[in-house]
Coordinates of C-alpha atoms and ligand atoms in Angstrom, one line a residue:
M10 CA 22.6 -10.8 0.7
S11 CA 22.2 -10.0 -3.0
Q12 CA 22.3 -6.5 -4.4
N13 CA 18.6 -6.9 -5.5
Q14 CA 17.5 -7.8 -2.0
R15 CA 19.2 -4.6 -0.7
K16 CA 16.9 -2.6 -2.9
T17 CA 13.8 -3.2 -0.7
A18 CA 13.1 -2.3 2.9
V19 CA 10.2 -2.7 5.3
I20 CA 9.6 0.4 7.4
L21 CA 7.5 0.0 10.5
G22 CA 6.6 1.5 13.8
A23 CA 8.6 -0.2 16.5
Q24 CA 6.4 0.7 19.4
W25 CA 2.5 1.5 19.6
G26 CA 2.4 3.7 16.4
D27 CA 2.8 7.4 16.1
E28 CA 6.6 7.1 15.9
G29 CA 7.0 9.6 13.3
K30 CA 7.0 7.0 10.5
G31 CA 5.4 9.5 8.1
K32 CA 8.2 11.9 8.1
I33 CA 10.8 9.1 7.9
V34 CA 9.2 7.5 5.0
D35 CA 8.8 10.7 3.3
V36 CA 12.6 11.4 3.8
L37 CA 13.6 7.9 2.6
S38 CA 11.1 8.0 -0.3
E39 CA 13.8 10.0 -2.0
K40 CA 15.8 6.7 -2.4
F41 CA 12.8 4.6 -3.5
N42 CA 10.8 4.2 -6.7
I43 CA 7.8 2.8 -5.0
V44 CA 6.2 3.1 -1.5
A45 CA 3.8 0.3 -0.7
R46 CA 1.4 0.3 2.2
Y47 CA 0.7 -3.2 3.5
A48 CA -1.7 -3.0 6.4
G49 CA -4.2 -1.0 8.2
G50 CA -6.7 1.6 6.8
H51 CA -7.5 5.2 7.1
N52 CA -6.6 5.3 10.7
A53 CA -2.8 5.6 10.3
G54 CA -2.7 9.4 10.2
H55 CA 0.9 10.2 8.9
T56 CA 2.0 13.8 9.2
V57 CA 4.4 15.0 6.8
I58 CA 5.7 18.7 6.8
I59 CA 7.4 20.0 3.6
K60 CA 8.7 23.2 3.7
G61 CA 6.4 24.3 6.5
R62 CA 3.2 22.9 4.7
K63 CA 1.5 20.1 6.6
F64 CA -0.2 17.1 4.9
I65 CA -1.9 14.4 6.8
L66 CA -2.2 11.2 4.8
Q67 CA -4.2 8.6 6.3
L68 CA -4.5 6.0 3.5
I69 CA -2.4 7.2 0.5
P70 CA 1.4 6.2 1.1
C71 CA 3.3 9.5 1.6
G72 CA 5.7 8.6 -1.1
V73 CA 3.4 10.3 -3.7
L74 CA 4.4 13.5 -2.3
R75 CA 7.7 13.1 -4.0
P76 CA 7.9 13.6 -7.8
G77 CA 8.9 10.3 -9.4
C78 CA 7.9 8.1 -6.6
K79 CA 4.9 5.7 -7.0
G80 CA 2.3 4.7 -4.2
V81 CA 0.8 1.4 -3.7
I82 CA -2.1 0.4 -1.5
G83 CA -1.5 -3.2 -1.0
N84 CA -3.8 -6.1 -0.6
G85 CA -3.4 -6.1 3.2
V86 CA -5.0 -2.5 3.5
V87 CA -8.6 -2.1 4.1
L88 CA -9.8 0.6 1.7
D89 CA -12.6 3.1 2.6
P90 CA -13.5 4.3 -1.0
M91 CA -14.8 7.6 0.3
A92 CA -11.7 8.2 2.4
F93 CA -9.5 7.5 -0.5
L94 CA -11.3 9.7 -2.9
N95 CA -11.3 12.6 -0.4
E96 CA -7.5 12.1 0.1
V97 CA -7.0 12.0 -3.7
K98 CA -8.9 15.2 -4.0
K99 CA -7.1 16.9 -1.1
L100 CA -3.7 16.2 -3.0
K101 CA -5.1 17.4 -6.2
D102 CA -6.3 20.6 -4.6
A103 CA -2.8 21.1 -3.3
G104 CA -1.6 20.9 -6.7
L105 CA -0.1 17.5 -6.8
P106 CA -0.7 15.4 -9.9
I107 CA -2.2 12.1 -9.0
H108 CA -2.4 9.8 -11.9
G109 CA -3.8 6.1 -11.6
A110 CA -2.7 2.8 -12.9
D111 CA -4.7 3.6 -16.1
A112 CA -2.1 6.3 -17.0
G113 CA 0.3 3.3 -17.7
G114 CA 4.1 3.3 -18.0
D115 CA 5.9 5.9 -15.8
T116 CA 3.1 8.3 -15.7
G117 CA 0.9 6.1 -13.2
Q118 CA 1.5 7.3 -9.8
L119 CA -1.0 5.6 -7.4
F120 CA -2.0 2.0 -7.6
V121 CA -4.7 0.2 -5.6
S122 CA -4.6 -3.5 -5.2
N123 CA -7.6 -5.3 -6.7
R124 CA -7.4 -7.7 -3.7
A125 CA -7.7 -5.0 -1.0
Q126 CA -10.8 -5.3 1.1
V127 CA -13.4 -2.6 1.1
I128 CA -14.9 -0.8 4.1
L129 CA -18.5 -0.1 3.9
P130 CA -20.8 2.0 6.0
Y131 CA -22.2 -1.0 8.1
H132 CA -18.5 -1.7 9.2
R133 CA -18.6 1.8 10.8
M134 CA -22.1 1.3 12.2
I135 CA -21.2 -2.0 13.9
E136 CA -18.0 -0.8 15.3
L137 CA -19.4 2.5 16.8
A138 CA -22.2 0.4 18.5
A139 CA -20.1 -2.3 19.7
E140 CA -17.4 0.1 21.1
N141 CA -20.2 1.9 23.1
A142 CA -22.0 -1.2 24.2
P143 CA -22.2 -1.8 28.0
G144 CA -19.9 -4.6 29.1
R145 CA -17.5 -4.6 26.3
T146 CA -13.7 -4.1 26.7
K147 CA -12.9 -0.6 25.3
I148 CA -10.1 -1.1 22.8
G149 CA -9.9 2.7 21.9
T150 CA -10.4 2.2 18.0
T151 CA -10.8 5.1 15.7
S152 CA -14.3 4.0 14.8
R153 CA -13.7 4.0 11.0
G154 CA -15.0 0.5 10.5
I155 CA -11.5 -1.1 10.1
G156 CA -11.8 -3.8 12.7
P157 CA -15.2 -5.1 11.4
A158 CA -13.8 -4.8 7.8
Y159 CA -10.9 -7.3 8.8
E160 CA -13.4 -9.5 10.7
D161 CA -15.5 -9.8 7.3
K162 CA -12.1 -10.5 5.4
M163 CA -11.3 -13.4 7.8
H164 CA -15.0 -14.6 7.9
R165 CA -14.7 -14.7 4.0
S166 CA -17.5 -12.5 3.6
G167 CA -15.7 -9.3 2.7
L168 CA -16.0 -7.3 -0.5
R169 CA -12.8 -6.8 -2.4
V170 CA -11.9 -3.8 -4.6
V171 CA -12.3 -6.2 -7.7
D172 CA -15.8 -6.8 -6.6
L173 CA -16.5 -3.2 -5.9
L174 CA -15.9 -2.6 -9.6
N175 CA -18.5 -5.2 -10.6
S176 CA -21.9 -3.3 -10.3
A177 CA -24.0 -6.4 -10.3
L178 CA -21.9 -8.1 -7.6
L179 CA -21.7 -5.0 -5.6
R180 CA -25.5 -4.5 -5.5
T181 CA -26.1 -8.1 -4.4
H182 CA -23.3 -7.9 -1.7
I183 CA -24.6 -4.6 -0.3
E184 CA -28.2 -5.9 -0.2
N185 CA -27.2 -9.2 1.6
A186 CA -24.7 -7.6 3.9
C187 CA -27.1 -4.7 5.0
H188 CA -29.8 -7.3 5.7
E189 CA -27.5 -9.1 7.9
K190 CA -25.7 -6.2 9.6
N191 CA -28.9 -4.2 10.0
T192 CA -30.4 -7.1 11.8
I193 CA -27.4 -7.7 14.1
A194 CA -27.1 -4.1 15.0
H195 CA -30.7 -3.6 15.7
A196 CA -30.9 -6.7 17.8
L197 CA -27.6 -6.1 19.7
F198 CA -27.3 -2.4 20.0
G199 CA -30.9 -0.9 19.0
T200 CA -29.2 0.9 15.8
A201 CA -31.2 2.3 13.1
P202 CA -30.9 0.4 9.8
L203 CA -28.8 1.6 6.9
D204 CA -30.4 1.8 3.4
P205 CA -28.9 -0.6 0.9
K206 CA -30.3 1.2 -2.1
S207 CA -28.7 4.5 -1.5
M208 CA -25.5 2.8 -0.5
Y209 CA -25.3 1.0 -3.6
E210 CA -25.8 4.2 -5.6
D211 CA -23.1 6.0 -3.7
Y212 CA -20.4 3.2 -3.9
A213 CA -21.2 2.3 -7.5
R214 CA -20.3 6.0 -8.2
A215 CA -17.2 5.8 -6.1
A216 CA -16.1 2.6 -7.8
E217 CA -16.2 4.4 -11.2
Q218 CA -13.8 7.0 -9.7
I219 CA -11.5 4.4 -8.1
A220 CA -11.3 2.2 -11.1
P221 CA -8.5 4.1 -12.8
F222 CA -6.3 3.4 -9.8
V223 CA -7.0 -0.4 -9.5
T224 CA -4.4 -3.1 -10.7
D225 CA -2.9 -6.3 -9.5
T226 CA -0.2 -4.8 -7.3
A227 CA 1.4 -8.0 -6.4
V228 CA 2.4 -8.5 -10.0
M229 CA 3.3 -4.9 -10.3
L230 CA 5.5 -4.9 -7.4
N231 CA 7.3 -8.2 -8.2
Q232 CA 8.0 -7.0 -11.8
A233 CA 9.3 -3.7 -10.4
I234 CA 11.6 -5.6 -8.1
A235 CA 12.7 -7.9 -10.8
A236 CA 13.6 -4.8 -13.0
G237 CA 15.8 -3.5 -10.2
Q238 CA 13.6 -0.9 -8.8
R239 CA 13.7 0.1 -5.2
V240 CA 10.5 -0.7 -3.1
M241 CA 9.7 0.5 0.5
F242 CA 7.1 -1.4 2.3
E243 CA 5.5 1.0 4.7
G244 CA 3.7 -0.4 7.8
A245 CA 0.8 1.1 9.7
Q246 CA 0.4 1.7 13.3
G247 CA 3.3 -0.2 15.3
A248 CA 4.6 -3.6 16.0
L249 CA 3.1 -3.7 19.5
L250 CA -0.3 -3.3 18.0
D251 CA 0.1 -6.3 15.7
I252 CA -2.7 -8.5 15.9
D253 CA -0.6 -11.6 16.7
H254 CA 2.4 -10.1 18.4
G255 CA 1.0 -6.9 20.0
T256 CA -0.6 -6.4 23.4
Y257 CA -3.8 -8.2 22.7
P258 CA -6.6 -7.4 22.9
F259 CA -5.5 -3.8 22.8
V260 CA -4.1 -4.0 19.2
T261 CA -5.1 -3.2 15.6
S262 CA -6.8 -5.8 13.5
S263 CA -4.0 -6.3 11.0
S264 CA -0.4 -7.5 10.8
A265 CA 1.7 -4.4 11.6
T266 CA 4.9 -6.3 12.0
A267 CA 7.4 -7.0 9.1
G268 CA 5.7 -10.3 8.2
G269 CA 2.7 -8.2 7.2
A270 CA 4.7 -6.7 4.4
V271 CA 5.0 -10.1 2.7
T272 CA 1.4 -11.0 3.1
G273 CA -0.1 -7.5 2.6
T274 CA 1.6 -7.0 -0.8
G275 CA 2.3 -10.5 -2.4
V276 CA 6.0 -10.1 -2.4
G277 CA 8.0 -13.1 -1.1
P278 CA 10.2 -12.9 2.1
T279 CA 13.3 -13.6 0.0
Q280 CA 12.8 -10.3 -1.6
I281 CA 12.8 -8.2 1.5
G282 CA 16.3 -6.6 1.8
T283 CA 16.3 -5.0 5.3
V284 CA 13.9 -4.1 8.2
I285 CA 13.8 -0.6 9.6
G286 CA 12.1 0.2 12.9
V287 CA 11.1 3.7 13.8
T288 CA 11.2 4.4 17.5
K289 CA 10.7 7.6 19.4
A290 CA 13.3 8.7 21.9
Y291 CA 10.6 7.9 24.4
V292 CA 7.3 6.1 24.1
T293 CA 3.6 7.0 23.6
R294 CA 0.5 5.1 23.4
V295 CA -3.0 6.3 22.4
G296 CA -6.0 4.6 23.6
E297 CA -6.3 1.8 26.2
G298 CA -3.9 -1.0 27.0
P299 CA -1.0 -1.8 29.1
F300 CA 2.0 0.7 29.0
P301 CA 4.7 -0.4 31.8
T302 CA 6.8 2.9 31.6
E303 CA 3.9 5.3 31.5
I304 CA 4.8 8.6 33.3
G305 CA 2.2 9.8 35.7
D306 CA 4.0 13.0 36.8
A307 CA 4.8 16.4 35.1
S308 CA 7.5 14.8 33.0
G309 CA 4.8 13.1 31.1
D310 CA 3.1 16.5 30.5
L311 CA 6.2 18.1 29.5
L312 CA 6.8 15.3 26.7
R313 CA 3.3 15.5 25.6
A314 CA 3.5 19.3 25.2
R315 CA 6.8 19.5 23.6
G316 CA 6.1 16.4 21.4
Q317 CA 2.6 17.7 20.5
E318 CA 1.4 14.3 21.5
Y319 CA -2.1 14.4 20.2
G320 CA -3.5 11.8 17.7
A321 CA -3.3 13.0 14.2
V322 CA -6.7 11.4 13.3
T323 CA -8.6 11.6 16.5
G324 CA -7.1 14.5 18.4
R325 CA -6.8 12.3 21.5
P326 CA -4.1 13.1 24.0
R327 CA -1.4 10.4 23.9
R328 CA -0.1 8.7 27.0
C329 CA 3.7 9.5 27.3
G330 CA 6.3 7.3 28.9
W331 CA 10.1 6.5 29.1
L332 CA 11.8 4.4 26.7
D333 CA 11.1 0.8 27.4
L334 CA 14.1 -1.5 26.2
P335 CA 12.7 -4.9 26.9
L336 CA 9.8 -4.0 24.5
L337 CA 12.1 -2.4 22.0
R338 CA 14.2 -5.6 22.0
Y339 CA 11.0 -7.6 21.5
S340 CA 10.0 -5.5 18.6
N341 CA 13.3 -5.8 16.9
L342 CA 13.2 -9.6 17.6
I343 CA 9.7 -10.2 16.0
N344 CA 10.5 -7.9 13.1
G345 CA 14.1 -8.9 12.5
T346 CA 14.9 -5.2 12.7
E347 CA 18.3 -4.3 11.4
W348 CA 18.1 -0.6 11.6
L349 CA 16.5 1.8 14.1
V350 CA 15.4 5.4 13.2
V351 CA 15.2 7.4 16.4
T352 CA 12.6 10.3 16.2
K353 CA 11.8 13.3 18.5
M354 CA 15.1 13.5 20.0
D355 CA 14.4 17.4 20.4
V356 CA 11.4 16.7 22.6
M357 CA 13.7 15.5 25.4
D358 CA 16.1 18.6 25.3
E359 CA 14.6 19.9 28.6
C360 CA 14.7 16.8 30.5
A361 CA 17.1 17.0 33.5
E362 CA 17.1 13.3 34.0
I363 CA 16.0 10.5 31.5
P364 CA 15.0 7.0 33.1
V365 CA 15.3 4.3 30.6
C366 CA 13.7 1.0 31.5
T367 CA 16.3 -1.8 31.0
C368 CA 14.5 -4.8 32.4
Y369 CA 11.2 -5.9 34.1
K370 CA 10.9 -7.4 37.5
I371 CA 7.8 -9.7 37.7
D372 CA 6.9 -11.5 40.7
G373 CA 10.2 -10.6 42.3
K374 CA 12.1 -12.1 39.3
M375 CA 14.2 -9.9 36.9
T376 CA 13.1 -10.7 33.3
D377 CA 13.2 -9.6 29.7
V378 CA 10.3 -11.8 28.6
I379 CA 7.3 -9.8 27.5
P380 CA 4.1 -11.3 29.3
A381 CA 1.6 -12.6 26.8
D382 CA -1.4 -11.7 28.9
M383 CA -2.9 -8.6 30.6
R384 CA -2.2 -9.9 34.2
G385 CA 1.5 -10.4 33.5
F386 CA 1.7 -6.8 32.1
D387 CA -0.2 -5.6 35.4
S388 CA 2.5 -7.1 37.5
I389 CA 5.6 -5.6 35.7
Q390 CA 7.8 -3.5 37.8
P391 CA 10.0 -1.5 35.2
I392 CA 13.7 -1.4 36.3
Y393 CA 15.2 1.9 35.3
T394 CA 18.7 3.3 34.6
V395 CA 18.7 6.9 34.9
L396 CA 20.7 8.9 32.4
K397 CA 21.6 12.5 32.7
G398 CA 19.6 14.8 30.3
W399 CA 21.6 17.1 27.9
K400 CA 19.5 20.1 28.8
S401 CA 20.3 22.0 25.5
S402 CA 18.7 22.3 22.1
T403 CA 19.2 19.4 19.5
E404 CA 16.6 20.8 17.3
G405 CA 17.6 20.7 13.6
I406 CA 21.0 19.1 14.2
T407 CA 21.9 17.1 11.3
E408 CA 25.4 15.6 12.3
F409 CA 25.8 13.0 15.2
G410 CA 29.0 14.6 16.2
K411 CA 27.3 17.9 16.7
L412 CA 24.8 16.6 19.2
P413 CA 25.5 17.4 22.9
Q414 CA 27.8 14.6 24.4
L415 CA 24.9 13.4 26.8
A416 CA 22.6 13.2 23.7
Q417 CA 25.1 11.0 21.8
D418 CA 25.5 8.9 25.0
Y419 CA 21.8 8.4 25.2
L420 CA 21.7 7.1 21.7
R421 CA 24.6 4.9 21.9
F422 CA 23.1 3.4 25.1
L423 CA 19.7 2.8 23.3
E424 CA 21.7 1.2 20.3
R425 CA 23.9 -1.0 22.5
E426 CA 20.8 -2.2 24.6
S427 CA 18.3 -2.7 21.9
G428 CA 20.1 -4.9 19.5
A429 CA 19.6 -3.0 16.3
K430 CA 22.0 -0.1 14.8
I431 CA 20.8 3.4 14.5
G432 CA 20.4 4.4 11.0
M433 CA 19.0 7.9 11.4
V434 CA 17.9 10.3 14.1
S435 CA 15.2 12.9 13.7
T436 CA 15.7 16.3 15.5
G437 CA 12.5 18.0 14.4
P438 CA 9.4 17.7 12.4
D439 CA 10.7 18.9 9.0
R440 CA 12.3 16.9 6.4
E441 CA 15.6 18.6 6.7
Q442 CA 16.0 18.1 10.5
T443 CA 17.1 14.6 10.1
M444 CA 20.6 13.0 10.4
T445 CA 21.7 9.8 8.6
M446 CA 24.5 7.7 9.8
P447 CA 27.2 6.9 7.2
E448 CA 26.9 3.2 7.4
F449 CA 23.0 3.5 6.7
A450 CA 23.4 6.0 4.0
A451 CA 25.7 3.3 2.4
V452 CA 23.1 0.6 2.6
L453 CA 20.6 2.9 0.8
A454 CA 23.0 4.2 -1.7
Ligands
GDP523 P1 3.3 8.5 12.4 O1 1.9 8.1 12.2 O2 4.2 7.5 12.9 O3 3.9 9.2 11.1 O4 3.3 9.6 13.4 P2 2.4 11.0 13.6 O5 2.3 11.6 12.3 O6 1.1 10.7 14.4 O7 3.3 11.8 14.7 C1 4.4 12.3 14.4 C2 4.3 13.7 14.7 O8 5.6 14.1 15.1 C3 4.1 14.7 13.5 O9 3.4 15.8 14.0 C4 5.4 14.9 13.0 O10 5.6 16.2 12.2 C5 6.2 15.0 14.3 N1 7.7 14.7 14.2 C6 8.2 13.6 13.5 N2 9.5 13.6 13.7 C7 9.7 14.6 14.6 C8 11.0 15.0 15.5 O11 12.0 14.4 15.3 N3 10.8 16.1 16.3 C9 9.5 16.6 16.6 N4 9.6 17.7 17.4 N5 8.5 16.4 15.9 C10 8.6 15.3 14.9

C-alpha cells in the first residue's frame, strides 16, 4: 500500500449506529485535514464533548470543531437546507468561525457537494404519514424526510443542491413535486396539502445562504488527496443499517458501509487507505428490527443507565445487548475493516459477568452465517461464552496496560474473535478519555 493511500481512512459504525463515532471522529480529526460525510442526513446525531461542552451535530462533519480541519458534506448525503443553516448558526453562536467554499484557499472550512440531494418539506410529510399508516411495517425512522428524499434520488426525480441554487428550476420543481406529493399524501393518508408558493420563497431564501458553501466536492477531495492531504471519510449510522447489507427492511436508506464512502464522495476505491470500524464494548439498537443478543433483564437496564443509551436526535431509549461476534465479523467482512475502535468500555465496569455471543445456533446447527431474512433472525439462538467482569473503574484510563487484567482479557478476546485489530479504546465521553494502541498510532502518524 502506498503512502498516499495511507493518508485516507473510512471511519464507520460497525453495528447499528450510535457507537460513539462522533467522539472518535473528533479525536482522529486532529490527524486529518478534511473530514467528509458520505451518507445519511440530519438523523446522524453525533455527540462530541470538548472540555465539558456538549455539541450535537447532525449533518455537519464534526471535524469542523477542530481549527484547521475542513468539513465536507458529500454527494451521498441528503441535505435539509433548514437543518444545515440551523447547525451553521449554532456553531457560529458558539463562537466557531464557519467559512464556506467561497472563502477560498485555506480559509474555506465547510463545503457542500453540488450533487447532494435536497430534502424538502413534502419528504417529511410523506414519511410521517406513511410511518403512521395502518398496516405498514414500522421501521422506526426519525421522520425527517430522509428515506423519501433517497427514494426521489433513485426515482430520478430528486432536487440536487446545484438545482436548489437555480431559482427558476427550483420554482418549477417545487410546483410539480407539491402537486404530485400533495395528491399522493391526500389520497393515501388524508394529509392536508403543502403550499408550493411559500415553500419556494423559504427555500429560495435558504439557497442564497447555502450558496457560499457549495462546490464540486469530488474534485476538491481528489485534488486534496493528490496534494498529499489527509482525508477521513465519515459514515453515518452503522454497517448493519446499510440499505444493502443491513437487517433489511429495518435499515437506513443509504450506504452506511465502506463502499458508500466511494460512491458518496466521488473518490475512487484505490484512494482509500484503511477502514476503521467503531464498535461499542456491547451492542445497542434504536427502533425496530432483529437483535439476537438483546438483554431482557436488569443487566440491559444497567447498560442503558450507565451508557446513557437514549437517542441523541429522538431521545428514544436504546435497546441494549451483549457483544455479538458473528455480527461484528460480518460487519468487518463487508467493510474490509482493518482496525476497530472499542467505545464505552467504562459502561461495563459494574458487570459481574459478561456474556459474549460467539456463534449462532439456527435450526439446531451451529453457524456463523448471518441470515438474510427476518425469519432466519427470529430462529437464531445465540451461543454465549461468559467472561468475568472486571468490577472496577476503567473510566479515563488511557493506557492499555493500566486497564484491569480482566478488561484487557475482554478486549483481546474481542480482537481475536472479530478478525480486526483494536486500534483505540474509549473509556469515557471526553476527548481525553481515549487510548491509542502504538501500532495504530504509527499508521496515522
Ligand atoms: P455516534 O452517533 O456514533 O457518535 O453516537 P452517539 O453520539 O449517539 O452516542 C455516543 C454517546 O456516548 C455520546 O453521548 C458520547 O458522549 C458518549 N460516549 C462516547 N464514547 C464513550 C465512552 O467511551 N464512554 C462513555 N461513557 N460514553 C461515551
